[in-house]
PDB file of C-alpha atoms in Angstrom:
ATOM      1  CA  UNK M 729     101.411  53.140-132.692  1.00 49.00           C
ATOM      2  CA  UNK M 730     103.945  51.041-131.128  1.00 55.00           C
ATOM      3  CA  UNK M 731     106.226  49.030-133.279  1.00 62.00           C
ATOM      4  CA  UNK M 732     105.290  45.369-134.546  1.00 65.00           C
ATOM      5  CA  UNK M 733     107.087  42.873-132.680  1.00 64.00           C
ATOM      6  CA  UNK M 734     107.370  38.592-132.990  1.00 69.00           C
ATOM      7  CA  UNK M 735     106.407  37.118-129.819  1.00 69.00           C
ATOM      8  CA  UNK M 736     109.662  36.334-129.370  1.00 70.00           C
ATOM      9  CA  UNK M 737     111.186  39.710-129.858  1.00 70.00           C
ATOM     10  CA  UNK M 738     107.845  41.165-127.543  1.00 64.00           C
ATOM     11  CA  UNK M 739     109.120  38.871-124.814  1.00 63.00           C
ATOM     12  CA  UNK M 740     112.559  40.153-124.591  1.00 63.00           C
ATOM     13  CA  UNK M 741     111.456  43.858-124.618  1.00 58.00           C
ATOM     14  CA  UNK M 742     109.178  43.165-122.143  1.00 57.00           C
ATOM     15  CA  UNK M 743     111.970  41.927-119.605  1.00 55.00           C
ATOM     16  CA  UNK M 744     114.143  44.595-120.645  1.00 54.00           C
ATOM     17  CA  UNK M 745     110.939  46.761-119.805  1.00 52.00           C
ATOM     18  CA  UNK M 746     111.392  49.380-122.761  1.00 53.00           C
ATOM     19  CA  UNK M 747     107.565  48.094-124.192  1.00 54.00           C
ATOM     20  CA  UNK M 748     106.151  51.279-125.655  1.00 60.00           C
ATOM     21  CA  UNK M 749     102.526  50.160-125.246  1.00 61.00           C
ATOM     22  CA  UNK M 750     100.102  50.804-127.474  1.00 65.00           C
ATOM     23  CA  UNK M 751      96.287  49.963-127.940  1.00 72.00           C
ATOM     24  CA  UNK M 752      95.748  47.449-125.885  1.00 79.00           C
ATOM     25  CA  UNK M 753      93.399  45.368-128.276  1.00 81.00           C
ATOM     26  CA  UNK M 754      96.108  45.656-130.915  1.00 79.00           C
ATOM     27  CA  UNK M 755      98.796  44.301-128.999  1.00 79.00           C
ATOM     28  CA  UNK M 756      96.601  41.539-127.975  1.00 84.00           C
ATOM     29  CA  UNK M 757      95.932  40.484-131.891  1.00 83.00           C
ATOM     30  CA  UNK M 758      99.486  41.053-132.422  1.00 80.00           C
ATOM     31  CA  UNK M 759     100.532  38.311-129.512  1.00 82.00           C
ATOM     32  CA  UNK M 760      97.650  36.170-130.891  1.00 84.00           C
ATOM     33  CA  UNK M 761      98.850  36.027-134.333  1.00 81.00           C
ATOM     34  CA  UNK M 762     102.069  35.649-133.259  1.00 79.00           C
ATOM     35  CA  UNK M 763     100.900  32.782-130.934  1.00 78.00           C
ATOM     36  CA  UNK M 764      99.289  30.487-133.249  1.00 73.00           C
ATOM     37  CA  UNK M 765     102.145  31.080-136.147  1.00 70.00           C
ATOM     38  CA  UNK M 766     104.274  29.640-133.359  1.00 70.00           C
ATOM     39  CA  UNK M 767     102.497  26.537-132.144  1.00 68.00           C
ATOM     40  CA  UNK M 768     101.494  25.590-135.695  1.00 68.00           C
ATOM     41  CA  UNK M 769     101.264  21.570-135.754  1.00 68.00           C
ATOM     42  CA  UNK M 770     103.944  19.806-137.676  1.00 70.00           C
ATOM     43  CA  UNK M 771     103.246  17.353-140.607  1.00 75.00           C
ATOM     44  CA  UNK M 772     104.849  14.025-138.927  1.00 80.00           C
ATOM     45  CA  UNK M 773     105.830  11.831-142.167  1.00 86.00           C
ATOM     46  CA  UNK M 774     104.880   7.845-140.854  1.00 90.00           C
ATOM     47  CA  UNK M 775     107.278   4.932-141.739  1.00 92.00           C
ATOM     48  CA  UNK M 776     104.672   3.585-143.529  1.00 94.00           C
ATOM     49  CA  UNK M 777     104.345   6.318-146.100  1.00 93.00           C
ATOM     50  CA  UNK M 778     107.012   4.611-147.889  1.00 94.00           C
ATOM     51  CA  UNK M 779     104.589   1.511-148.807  1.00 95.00           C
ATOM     52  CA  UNK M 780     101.166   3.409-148.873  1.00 94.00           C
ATOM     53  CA  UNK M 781     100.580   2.201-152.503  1.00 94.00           C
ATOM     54  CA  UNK M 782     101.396  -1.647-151.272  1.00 96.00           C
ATOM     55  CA  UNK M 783      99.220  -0.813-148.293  1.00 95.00           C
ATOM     56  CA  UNK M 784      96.160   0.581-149.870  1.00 94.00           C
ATOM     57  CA  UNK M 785      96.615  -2.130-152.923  1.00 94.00           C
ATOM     58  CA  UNK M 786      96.470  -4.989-150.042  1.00 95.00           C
ATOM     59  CA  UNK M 787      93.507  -2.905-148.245  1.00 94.00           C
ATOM     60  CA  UNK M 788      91.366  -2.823-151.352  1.00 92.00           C
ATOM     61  CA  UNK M 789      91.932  -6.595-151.495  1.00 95.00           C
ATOM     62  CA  UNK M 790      90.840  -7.102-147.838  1.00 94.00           C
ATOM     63  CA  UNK M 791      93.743  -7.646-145.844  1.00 95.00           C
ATOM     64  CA  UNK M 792      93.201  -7.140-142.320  1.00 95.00           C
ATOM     65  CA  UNK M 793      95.597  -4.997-139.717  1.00 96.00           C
ATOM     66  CA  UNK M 794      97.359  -8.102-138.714  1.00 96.00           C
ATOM     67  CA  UNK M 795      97.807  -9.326-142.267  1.00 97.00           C
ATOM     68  CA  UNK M 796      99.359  -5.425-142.444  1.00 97.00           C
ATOM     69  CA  UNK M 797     101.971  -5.860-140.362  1.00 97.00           C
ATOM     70  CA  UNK M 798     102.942  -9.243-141.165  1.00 97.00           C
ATOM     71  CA  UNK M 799     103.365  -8.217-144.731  1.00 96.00           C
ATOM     72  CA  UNK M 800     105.717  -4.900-143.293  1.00 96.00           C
ATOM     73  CA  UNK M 801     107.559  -7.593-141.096  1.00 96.00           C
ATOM     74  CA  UNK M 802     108.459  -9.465-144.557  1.00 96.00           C
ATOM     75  CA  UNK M 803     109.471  -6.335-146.446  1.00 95.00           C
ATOM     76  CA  UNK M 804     112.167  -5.310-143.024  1.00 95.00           C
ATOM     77  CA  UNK M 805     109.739  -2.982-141.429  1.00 94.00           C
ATOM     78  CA  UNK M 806     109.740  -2.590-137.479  1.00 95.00           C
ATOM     79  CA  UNK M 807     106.384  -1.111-136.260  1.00 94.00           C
ATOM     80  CA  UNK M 808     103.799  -1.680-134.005  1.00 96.00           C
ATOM     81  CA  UNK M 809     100.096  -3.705-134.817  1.00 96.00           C
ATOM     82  CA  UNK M 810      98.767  -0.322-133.584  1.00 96.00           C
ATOM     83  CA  UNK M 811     100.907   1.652-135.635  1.00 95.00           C
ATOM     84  CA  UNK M 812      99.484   0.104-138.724  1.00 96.00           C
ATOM     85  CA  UNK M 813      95.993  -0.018-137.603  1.00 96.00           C
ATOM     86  CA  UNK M 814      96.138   4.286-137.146  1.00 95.00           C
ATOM     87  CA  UNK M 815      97.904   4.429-140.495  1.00 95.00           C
ATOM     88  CA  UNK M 816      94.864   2.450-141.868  1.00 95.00           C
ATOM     89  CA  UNK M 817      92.344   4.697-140.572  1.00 93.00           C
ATOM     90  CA  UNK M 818      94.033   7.724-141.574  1.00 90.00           C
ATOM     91  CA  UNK M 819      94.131   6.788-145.155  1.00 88.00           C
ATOM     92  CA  UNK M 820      90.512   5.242-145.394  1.00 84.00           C
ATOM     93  CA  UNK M 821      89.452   8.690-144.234  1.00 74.00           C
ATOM     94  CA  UNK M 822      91.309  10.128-146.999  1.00 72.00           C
ATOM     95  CA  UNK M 823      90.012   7.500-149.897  1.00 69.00           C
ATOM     96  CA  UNK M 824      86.578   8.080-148.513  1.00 68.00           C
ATOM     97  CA  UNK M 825      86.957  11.622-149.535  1.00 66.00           C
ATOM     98  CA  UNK M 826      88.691  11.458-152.703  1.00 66.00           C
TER      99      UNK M 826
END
């Protein structure tokens, strides 16, 4: 059984052309595997994180998107009305399920 390589490594064997192939359906779940570790999303942390409690606090009192980013304006915070309208529906996804 031929040796388990990273995608990476598999690449530069390959152009070196010293592959010992194996089974053909295990080197194809190896590059798979090897595949989606690779092009795993990354967690993106917003600007706005830093006033989620402020945010949802305002929310729950029935601010609306534009009250939002007036209020992030005030407190020194350059975003976009669309921006804080995402953030919004992100999070009332996430209160919805808690």
């Amino acid at each position: 059984m031929a040796k388990k390589l990273t995608l990476d490594e598999l690449y530069k064997v390959r152009r070196r052309g010293k592959l010992e192939f194996g089974d053909a359906k295990e080197e194809l779940i190896e590059v798979r595997k090897a595949k989606t570790i690779r092009h795993k999303t990354l967690v993106h942390i917003s600007k706005l994180d830093k006033y989620a409690f402020q945010l949802r606090s305002l929310i729950k009192v029935g601010a609306s998107v534009t009250e939002l980013h007036f209020w992030l304006q005030a407190q020194g915070v350059e975003c976009a009305r669309s921006t804080v309208y995402r953030w919004r529906k992100k999070h009332e996804k996430k209160d919805e399920e808690q």
